[in-house]
Short mmCIF file of C-alpha atoms and ligand atoms in Angstrom, two decimals:
data_model
loop_
_atom_site.label_atom_id
_atom_site.label_comp_id
_atom_site.label_asym_id
_atom_site.label_seq_id
_atom_site.Cartn_x
_atom_site.Cartn_y
_atom_site.Cartn_z
CA UNK J 27 -13.49 140.15 54.56
CA UNK J 28 -14.27 137.51 57.16
CA UNK J 29 -17.26 138.19 59.36
CA UNK J 30 -16.86 136.88 62.90
CA UNK J 31 -19.93 135.44 64.61
CA UNK J 32 -22.42 137.77 66.30
CA UNK J 33 -23.00 137.73 70.03
CA UNK J 34 -25.15 134.69 70.90
CA UNK J 35 -28.08 135.01 73.32
CA UNK J 36 -26.69 132.77 76.03
CA UNK J 37 -23.19 133.75 77.03
CA UNK J 38 -20.67 132.03 79.26
CA UNK J 39 -16.91 132.36 79.41
CA UNK J 40 -16.42 129.50 76.93
CA UNK J 41 -18.56 131.41 74.43
CA UNK J 42 -16.22 134.37 74.85
CA UNK J 43 -13.08 132.32 74.30
CA UNK J 44 -14.73 130.84 71.20
CA UNK J 45 -15.40 134.36 69.92
CA UNK J 46 -11.72 135.13 70.54
CA UNK J 47 -10.65 132.05 68.60
CA UNK J 48 -12.71 133.24 65.61
CA UNK J 49 -11.56 136.87 65.91
CA UNK J 50 -9.57 138.02 62.84
CA UNK J 51 -7.95 140.80 64.90
CA UNK J 52 -6.93 138.60 67.85
CA UNK J 53 -3.32 138.38 66.63
CA UNK J 54 -2.81 142.11 67.13
CA UNK J 55 -2.78 141.71 70.90
CA UNK J 56 0.71 140.20 70.58
CA UNK J 57 1.95 143.52 69.22
CA UNK J 58 1.33 145.14 72.62
CA UNK J 59 3.18 144.83 75.89
CA UNK J 60 0.31 144.50 78.37
CA UNK J 61 1.08 143.55 81.98
CA UNK J 62 0.17 140.01 83.00
CA UNK J 63 -3.21 139.76 84.72
CA UNK J 64 -4.45 143.18 83.62
CA UNK J 65 -7.69 143.72 81.72
CA UNK J 66 -7.03 147.09 80.15
CA UNK J 67 -10.21 149.03 79.42
CA UNK J 68 -8.74 152.52 79.45
CA UNK J 69 -7.21 152.71 75.97
CA UNK J 70 -9.63 155.59 75.35
CA UNK J 71 -7.57 157.62 77.80
CA UNK J 72 -4.05 156.28 77.26
CA UNK J 73 -3.46 153.51 74.72
CA UNK J 74 -1.28 150.50 75.58
CA UNK J 75 2.44 150.27 74.82
CA UNK J 76 3.32 148.66 71.48
CA UNK J 77 6.20 146.19 71.79
CA UNK J 78 8.14 147.97 69.06
CA UNK J 79 8.04 151.42 70.68
CA UNK J 80 10.93 151.23 73.14
CA UNK J 81 13.42 150.04 70.52
CA UNK J 82 12.29 152.72 68.09
CA UNK J 83 12.65 155.52 70.60
CA UNK J 84 15.99 154.10 71.72
CA UNK J 85 17.18 154.08 68.09
CA UNK J 86 16.18 157.68 67.59
CA UNK J 87 17.99 158.63 70.80
CA UNK J 88 21.17 156.63 70.19
CA UNK J 89 21.56 156.80 66.41
CA UNK J 90 19.65 159.80 65.12
CA UNK J 91 20.36 162.08 68.05
CA UNK J 92 23.51 160.56 69.57
CA UNK J 93 25.41 159.86 66.37
CA UNK J 94 23.60 161.83 63.69
CA UNK J 95 23.31 164.97 65.80
CA UNK J 96 22.18 168.02 63.85
CA UNK J 97 22.62 166.12 60.57
CA UNK J 98 19.49 164.11 61.40
CA UNK J 99 17.23 167.02 60.50
CA UNK J 100 17.95 166.03 56.91
CA UNK J 101 19.43 162.54 57.09
CA UNK J 102 16.74 161.06 59.35
CA UNK J 103 13.94 163.15 57.85
CA UNK J 104 13.20 164.96 61.11
CA UNK J 105 12.02 168.13 59.43
CA UNK J 106 9.27 166.48 57.41
CA UNK J 107 8.13 163.96 60.07
CA UNK J 108 5.00 165.93 61.02
CA UNK J 109 3.87 165.82 57.39
CA UNK J 110 5.00 162.25 56.73
CA UNK J 111 3.19 160.91 59.79
CA UNK J 112 0.19 163.08 58.92
CA UNK J 113 0.04 161.18 55.64
CA UNK J 114 -0.03 157.93 57.60
CA UNK J 115 -2.89 159.12 59.82
CA UNK J 116 -4.84 160.33 56.77
CA UNK J 117 -6.29 156.93 55.72
CA UNK J 118 -7.61 156.41 59.27
CA UNK J 119 -9.81 159.50 59.02
CA UNK J 120 -10.83 159.59 55.36
CA UNK J 121 -8.32 162.31 54.51
CA UNK J 122 -6.05 162.64 51.49
CA UNK J 123 -2.26 162.76 51.57
CA UNK J 124 -1.11 166.33 52.19
CA UNK J 125 -4.17 167.20 54.27
CA UNK J 126 -2.95 166.12 57.73
CA UNK J 127 -0.07 167.37 59.87
CA UNK J 128 1.07 166.64 63.41
CA UNK J 129 0.52 169.38 65.96
CA UNK J 130 1.40 169.89 69.61
CA UNK J 131 -1.33 169.09 72.17
CA UNK J 132 -4.90 168.66 71.02
CA UNK J 133 -5.83 171.83 72.90
CA UNK J 134 -3.17 173.81 71.02
CA UNK J 135 -4.22 172.34 67.69
CA UNK J 136 -7.86 173.20 68.32
CA UNK J 137 -6.81 176.80 68.91
CA UNK J 138 -4.78 176.77 65.72
CA UNK J 139 -7.67 175.40 63.68
CA UNK J 140 -10.66 177.15 65.27
CA UNK J 141 -9.07 180.55 64.70
CA UNK J 142 -8.44 179.68 61.05
CA UNK J 143 -12.04 178.47 60.75
CA UNK J 144 -13.53 181.61 62.33
CA UNK J 145 -11.43 183.83 60.06
CA UNK J 146 -13.05 182.19 57.04
CA UNK J 147 -16.36 183.75 58.16
CA UNK J 148 -15.31 187.28 59.19
CA UNK J 149 -18.82 188.68 58.89
CA UNK J 150 -20.24 186.19 61.43
CA UNK J 151 -19.95 186.50 65.22
CA UNK J 152 -20.95 183.19 66.84
CA UNK J 153 -19.10 180.02 67.76
CA UNK J 154 -21.21 176.96 68.56
CA UNK J 155 -20.14 174.00 70.65
CA UNK J 156 -21.78 171.68 73.17
CA UNK J 157 -22.24 171.70 76.93
CA UNK J 158 -21.11 168.08 77.13
CA UNK J 159 -17.87 168.67 75.23
CA UNK J 160 -14.52 167.81 76.80
CA UNK J 161 -14.00 171.03 78.78
CA UNK J 162 -10.58 171.90 77.33
CA UNK J 163 -12.31 172.40 73.99
CA UNK J 164 -14.61 175.00 75.56
CA UNK J 165 -11.73 176.68 77.39
CA UNK J 166 -9.80 176.96 74.13
CA UNK J 167 -12.82 178.40 72.35
CA UNK J 168 -12.98 181.20 74.93
CA UNK J 169 -9.56 182.34 73.72
CA UNK J 170 -10.66 182.02 70.12
CA UNK J 171 -13.71 184.18 70.85
CA UNK J 172 -11.45 186.89 72.26
CA UNK J 173 -8.78 186.70 69.60
CA UNK J 174 -11.08 186.71 66.59
CA UNK J 175 -13.61 189.17 68.04
CA UNK J 176 -12.98 192.87 68.25
CA UNK J 177 -11.34 194.37 71.38
CA UNK J 178 -13.90 194.34 74.20
CA UNK J 179 -16.36 192.48 72.00
CA UNK J 180 -15.49 188.77 71.86
CA UNK J 181 -17.37 186.42 69.56
CA UNK J 182 -20.55 185.07 71.11
CA UNK J 183 -20.73 181.45 72.26
CA UNK J 184 -23.76 179.20 71.95
CA UNK J 185 -23.67 175.77 73.58
CA UNK J 186 -26.10 173.04 72.61
CA UNK J 187 -27.36 170.34 74.97
CA UNK J 188 -27.81 166.67 74.21
CA UNK J 189 -26.38 163.46 75.55
CA UNK J 190 -28.57 163.76 78.65
CA UNK J 191 -27.68 167.43 79.19
CA UNK J 192 -30.55 169.88 78.80
CA UNK J 193 -30.00 172.72 76.33
CA UNK J 194 -30.88 173.95 72.84
CA UNK J 195 -30.50 171.71 69.79
CA UNK J 196 -28.16 172.42 66.90
CA UNK J 197 -31.15 173.49 64.79
CA UNK J 198 -32.13 175.96 67.55
CA UNK J 199 -28.79 177.77 67.53
CA UNK J 200 -27.85 177.72 63.84
CA UNK J 201 -28.51 180.95 61.99
CA UNK J 202 -26.65 183.19 59.57
CA UNK J 203 -24.51 184.63 62.37
CA UNK J 204 -22.81 181.32 63.18
CA UNK J 205 -19.23 181.22 61.93
CA UNK J 206 -17.98 177.90 63.31
CA UNK J 207 -19.37 174.77 64.95
CA UNK J 208 -16.94 172.67 67.00
CA UNK J 209 -18.23 169.26 68.07
CA UNK J 210 -16.57 166.13 69.40
CA UNK J 211 -17.58 163.20 67.22
CA UNK J 212 -17.57 160.58 70.01
CA UNK J 213 -18.36 162.01 73.43
CA UNK J 214 -15.61 161.46 76.01
CA UNK J 215 -18.01 160.59 78.83
CA UNK J 216 -20.88 158.69 77.28
CA UNK J 217 -19.38 157.29 74.07
CA UNK J 218 -22.31 158.73 72.08
CA UNK J 219 -21.36 159.25 68.41
CA UNK J 220 -22.72 161.93 66.10
CA UNK J 221 -23.77 161.20 62.53
CA UNK J 222 -20.84 163.04 60.92
CA UNK J 223 -22.42 163.31 57.47
CA UNK J 224 -25.75 164.57 58.72
CA UNK J 225 -24.35 167.12 61.20
CA UNK J 226 -21.78 168.44 58.73
CA UNK J 227 -24.50 168.90 56.13
CA UNK J 228 -26.73 170.74 58.62
CA UNK J 229 -23.92 173.07 59.73
CA UNK J 230 -22.76 173.89 56.22
CA UNK J 231 -26.34 174.44 55.06
CA UNK J 232 -26.39 177.30 57.58
CA UNK J 233 -23.21 178.67 56.00
CA UNK J 234 -20.96 177.78 58.96
CA UNK J 235 -17.62 175.95 59.12
CA UNK J 236 -17.60 172.45 60.65
CA UNK J 237 -14.72 171.49 62.95
CA UNK J 238 -14.64 167.93 64.30
CA UNK J 239 -12.72 166.79 67.36
CA UNK J 240 -11.75 163.17 66.69
CA UNK J 241 -9.99 162.36 69.99
CA UNK J 242 -12.29 159.42 70.75
CA UNK J 243 -12.83 158.45 67.11
CA UNK J 244 -9.47 157.98 65.42
CA UNK J 245 -8.45 154.33 65.71
CA UNK J 246 -11.79 153.55 67.36
CA UNK J 247 -14.31 153.91 64.53
CA UNK J 248 -13.97 154.43 60.77
CA UNK J 249 -14.06 158.15 59.97
CA UNK J 250 -14.55 159.69 56.53
CA UNK J 251 -13.92 163.43 56.74
CA UNK J 252 -13.77 163.98 52.99
CA UNK J 253 -16.79 161.76 52.50
CA UNK J 254 -18.68 163.99 54.92
CA UNK J 255 -17.29 167.10 53.24
CA UNK J 256 -16.17 168.49 56.62
CA UNK J 257 -13.93 171.56 56.91
CA UNK J 258 -11.40 170.97 59.72
CA UNK J 259 -10.58 168.33 62.32
CA UNK J 260 -8.16 167.71 65.15
CA UNK J 261 -7.48 164.71 67.37
CA UNK J 262 -5.20 162.91 69.83
CA UNK J 263 -2.78 160.12 69.03
CA UNK J 264 -2.23 158.82 72.58
CA UNK J 265 -5.71 157.29 72.95
CA UNK J 266 -6.76 154.59 70.45
CA UNK J 267 -3.66 155.14 68.27
CA UNK J 268 -1.33 154.18 71.16
CA UNK J 269 1.29 156.86 70.48
CA UNK J 270 2.27 157.13 74.15
CA UNK J 271 1.81 159.76 76.86
CA UNK J 272 2.12 163.22 75.32
CA UNK J 273 2.29 162.02 71.73
CA UNK J 274 1.41 164.85 69.32
CA UNK J 275 -2.06 165.78 68.13
CA UNK J 276 -2.96 166.00 64.46
CA UNK J 277 -4.67 168.63 62.34
CA UNK J 278 -6.74 168.05 59.23
CA UNK J 279 -7.85 170.83 56.91
CA UNK J 280 -9.84 170.12 53.76
CA UNK J 281 -7.63 170.92 50.81
CA UNK J 282 -10.04 173.58 49.51
CA UNK J 283 -9.28 175.66 52.63
CA UNK J 284 -5.49 175.50 52.41
CA UNK J 285 -4.91 178.59 50.27
CA UNK J 286 -7.07 180.90 52.44
CA UNK J 287 -6.46 179.43 55.90
CA UNK J 288 -4.85 181.76 58.45
CA UNK J 289 -4.05 179.73 61.58
CA UNK J 290 -3.71 181.39 65.00
CA UNK J 291 0.02 180.85 65.42
CA UNK J 292 2.23 181.83 62.51
CA UNK J 293 5.63 180.35 63.27
CA UNK J 294 8.73 179.29 61.45
CA UNK J 295 7.87 175.66 60.71
CA UNK J 296 4.75 176.90 58.95
CA UNK J 297 6.71 179.44 56.91
CA UNK J 298 7.07 179.05 53.15
CA UNK J 299 10.88 179.27 53.43
CA UNK J 300 11.86 178.75 57.07
CA UNK J 301 15.58 178.68 56.34
CA UNK J 302 15.57 181.99 54.53
CA UNK J 303 15.15 183.51 58.02
CA UNK J 304 13.11 186.32 56.55
CA UNK J 305 11.82 189.08 58.81
CA UNK J 306 8.29 188.77 57.40
CA UNK J 307 6.03 185.77 57.78
CA UNK J 308 4.87 184.08 54.59
CA UNK J 309 2.64 181.00 54.96
CA UNK J 310 3.79 177.72 53.46
CA UNK J 311 1.45 176.29 50.85
CA UNK J 312 -0.81 173.45 51.92
CA UNK J 313 -1.29 171.94 55.36
CA UNK J 314 2.28 172.88 56.35
CA UNK J 315 1.12 176.37 57.34
CA UNK J 316 -0.55 174.84 60.40
CA UNK J 317 2.84 173.80 61.79
CA UNK J 318 4.27 175.81 64.66
CA UNK J 319 7.79 175.07 65.92
CA UNK J 320 10.23 172.20 66.43
CA UNK J 321 8.33 168.90 66.70
CA UNK J 322 8.70 166.73 69.84
CA UNK J 323 10.77 164.17 67.97
CA UNK J 324 11.05 161.58 70.75
CA UNK J 325 7.26 161.50 71.02
CA UNK J 326 7.05 161.48 67.25
CA UNK J 327 9.30 158.38 67.23
CA UNK J 328 6.94 156.61 69.62
CA UNK J 329 3.98 157.60 67.46
CA UNK J 330 5.72 156.31 64.34
CA UNK J 331 6.16 152.88 65.96
CA UNK J 332 2.48 152.75 66.84
CA UNK J 333 1.42 153.85 63.35
CA UNK J 334 3.32 150.87 61.90
CA UNK J 335 0.63 148.69 63.50
CA UNK J 336 -2.12 150.62 61.71
CA UNK J 337 -0.71 150.00 58.23
CA UNK J 338 -2.64 146.77 57.86
CA UNK J 339 -5.64 147.18 60.14
CA UNK J 340 -8.91 146.77 58.28
CA UNK J 341 -11.11 149.51 59.76
CA UNK J 342 -14.33 147.66 58.92
CA UNK J 343 -13.13 144.63 60.88
CA UNK J 344 -12.05 146.96 63.67
CA UNK J 345 -15.54 148.47 63.85
CA UNK J 346 -17.18 145.05 63.78
CA UNK J 347 -15.07 143.84 66.67
CA UNK J 348 -15.54 147.07 68.59
CA UNK J 349 -19.32 146.70 68.32
CA UNK J 350 -19.14 143.04 69.33
CA UNK J 351 -17.12 143.94 72.43
CA UNK J 352 -19.40 146.81 73.48
CA UNK J 353 -22.54 144.77 72.76
CA UNK J 354 -21.16 141.87 74.78
CA UNK J 355 -20.33 144.20 77.66
CA UNK J 356 -23.77 145.83 77.59
CA UNK J 357 -25.61 142.50 77.47
CA UNK J 358 -23.54 141.10 80.37
CA UNK J 359 -24.14 144.24 82.41
CA UNK J 360 -27.88 143.96 81.69
CA UNK J 361 -28.10 140.29 82.58
CA UNK J 362 -25.75 140.20 85.59
CA UNK J 363 -25.67 143.62 87.21
CA UNK J 364 -29.38 144.50 87.22
CA UNK J 365 -29.77 143.76 90.98
CA UNK J 366 -27.49 146.72 91.79
CA UNK J 367 -29.27 149.19 89.55
CA UNK J 368 -26.29 149.63 87.23
CA UNK J 369 -27.38 151.74 84.28
CA UNK J 370 -25.90 151.75 80.77
CA UNK J 371 -25.56 155.42 79.78
CA UNK J 372 -24.05 154.83 76.31
CA UNK J 373 -26.52 154.57 73.40
CA UNK J 374 -27.66 151.01 72.77
CA UNK J 375 -28.13 151.75 69.09
CA UNK J 376 -24.80 150.67 67.61
CA UNK J 377 -24.67 153.41 64.95
CA UNK J 378 -24.68 155.99 67.75
CA UNK J 379 -21.89 154.42 69.80
CA UNK J 380 -18.12 154.78 69.66
CA UNK J 381 -15.84 152.16 71.22
CA UNK J 382 -16.55 152.79 74.89
CA UNK J 383 -19.36 152.17 77.35
CA UNK J 384 -20.20 154.31 80.37
CA UNK J 385 -22.09 152.99 83.38
CA UNK J 386 -23.86 154.85 86.14
CA UNK J 387 -23.33 153.00 89.38
CA UNK J 388 -26.87 153.01 90.78
CA UNK J 389 -26.71 153.06 94.59
CA UNK J 390 -22.95 152.44 94.68
CA UNK J 391 -20.18 155.05 94.65
CA UNK J 392 -18.87 154.78 91.09
CA UNK J 393 -15.49 156.23 91.98
CA UNK J 394 -14.93 153.67 94.76
CA UNK J 395 -16.20 150.82 92.57
CA UNK J 396 -13.70 151.82 89.86
CA UNK J 397 -10.83 151.92 92.37
CA UNK J 398 -11.80 148.44 93.59
CA UNK J 399 -11.85 147.23 89.97
CA UNK J 400 -8.42 148.71 89.33
CA UNK J 401 -7.03 146.99 92.44
CA UNK J 402 -8.29 143.72 90.96
CA UNK J 403 -6.54 144.43 87.65
CA UNK J 404 -9.53 145.67 85.63
CA UNK J 405 -8.51 149.16 84.58
CA UNK J 406 -11.16 151.62 83.45
CA UNK J 407 -11.66 155.14 84.77
CA UNK J 408 -14.17 157.45 86.39
CA UNK J 409 -15.51 160.74 85.07
CA UNK J 410 -17.19 163.13 87.48
CA UNK J 411 -19.85 163.36 88.61
CA UNK J 412 -20.98 159.75 88.32
CA UNK J 413 -19.75 157.77 85.30
CA UNK J 414 -17.58 154.65 85.18
CA UNK J 415 -15.96 154.50 81.75
CA UNK J 416 -14.81 151.37 79.95
CA UNK J 417 -12.93 151.68 76.66
CA UNK J 418 -12.72 148.70 74.31
CA UNK J 419 -9.68 148.94 72.07
CA UNK J 420 -10.31 146.28 69.44
CA UNK J 421 -6.60 145.70 68.77
CA UNK J 422 -5.87 144.28 72.22
CA UNK J 423 -9.08 143.72 74.19
CA UNK J 424 -10.53 140.21 73.97
CA UNK J 425 -14.06 138.91 74.48
CA UNK J 426 -12.76 136.97 77.51
CA UNK J 427 -11.49 140.29 78.92
CA UNK J 428 -15.04 141.61 78.71
CA UNK J 429 -16.35 138.56 80.53
CA UNK J 430 -13.71 138.86 83.25
CA UNK J 431 -14.36 142.58 83.71
CA UNK J 432 -18.09 142.09 84.26
CA UNK J 433 -17.52 139.08 86.55
CA UNK J 434 -15.12 141.16 88.67
CA UNK J 435 -17.57 144.05 88.74
CA UNK J 436 -20.33 141.69 89.86
CA UNK J 437 -18.14 140.38 92.67
CA UNK J 438 -17.22 143.90 93.84
CA UNK J 439 -20.89 144.91 93.90
CA UNK J 440 -22.17 141.76 95.60
CA UNK J 441 -19.48 141.71 98.32
CA UNK J 442 -19.68 145.53 98.69
CA UNK J 443 -15.90 145.58 99.03
CA UNK J 444 -16.00 149.00 97.34
CA UNK J 445 -17.22 150.45 100.67
CA UNK J 446 -13.72 150.05 102.13
CA UNK J 447 -12.31 153.51 102.91
CA UNK J 448 -9.15 152.90 100.86
CA UNK J 449 -11.23 153.12 97.69
CA UNK J 450 -12.53 156.61 98.52
CA UNK J 451 -9.14 158.34 98.31
CA UNK J 452 -8.74 160.49 95.20
CA UNK J 453 -5.50 161.15 93.34
CA UNK J 454 -4.82 164.36 91.40
CA UNK J 455 -5.75 162.56 88.18
CA UNK J 456 -8.93 160.51 87.98
C1 PLP W 4 -8.54 163.68 75.28
C2 PLP W 4 -9.20 164.90 74.73
C3 PLP W 4 -8.51 166.11 74.68
C4 PLP W 4 -7.12 166.21 75.23
O1 PLP W 4 -6.49 167.41 74.97
P1 PLP W 4 -4.92 167.56 75.17
O2 PLP W 4 -4.66 168.95 74.81
O3 PLP W 4 -4.27 166.55 74.29
O4 PLP W 4 -4.63 167.27 76.61
C5 PLP W 4 -9.16 167.20 74.11
N1 PLP W 4 -10.41 167.10 73.63
C6 PLP W 4 -11.11 165.93 73.68
C7 PLP W 4 -12.50 165.85 73.14
C8 PLP W 4 -10.52 164.81 74.25
O5 PLP W 4 -11.19 163.66 74.32
#
């Protein structure tokens, strides 16, 4: 494995282009169709478009659907796609073949999995998560609490603090009444990463089931679910995996849980013999029982094209480059943006950081600054109340991109162009 040079102390743009020239992953950028003049630092929200995707989706539409029609369920392997593509996601998360299946949305998959997890601990009445979690996860858990609890007596919820948010620690809330702990491995706002091995061990030592949300981890950092001995996981494929808007989520369940697992939604694609059209439900063996209904095959086609890229990505090289990009960004922010009080919120300790960096905008309005950046072609995003987020997808972001992003940010802050009223307008989606 070739080790690219570390970030030198004195950095200029030429240093960045030299780092790009020595970057073993630089060639992957050609596999993506990025608009000219755009520095794309929002792959943690919606990954870029792979060049191969449009033709793949077109082929599925014209040949498999148009010509093959209903025959494609067998001839084009439509029925087993969620399992086949699960097997291709497996090596990215330290899972074995047969342990991963595609789901619907991440929210739906969390419901499916968290109910199964809670049912493995019927004598326990508490679900633990974190105040700083992506809110949909907490909203979903409210339904789980109701469904798994008794009528009028939902499961109790305990939320830990951390990541700058005051609240109890995991050790404070764990006791022998905790059934399930649901945590997001890399935080969506700050990019802070948990120690998966350590947290899993702590949760299981208390007798609880560990569920990991990998939305900001898969394709961003190496993950080893089986190495950590975790119980369940879910994640998105439209962020760092570049599956496209609305591409399906995935579900992982450790093989030891397959025989006992009772997911929330028992539907025909999770049935042992779906084409017997039996009146009674009987769960399929293995991970298949987590399936629900007909997969979104056009989205699945787009995901398949993006997974082709991942076949030969070395995850150690990916992590190295990711850390180089985030370290470069942090050191440029420190050295060039100090006069404006810009604060790095993401942990500086690399082992605690995913592949994104969040900045607090000091005296400036972070939302307006981000809109000014986007107008200049540097695309990140803003997360209320005050964080500017920058995602660094190692497959297509270059060191020169990082330089250009910070230089543009410096210009926007020094000219105060962000104060223009056009940057204050908010769309429905931030
Ligand atoms: C992106 C993200 C989601 C998205 O959920 P969808 O149901 O796919 O919209 C959920 N949880 C976390 C932690 C996320 O980062």
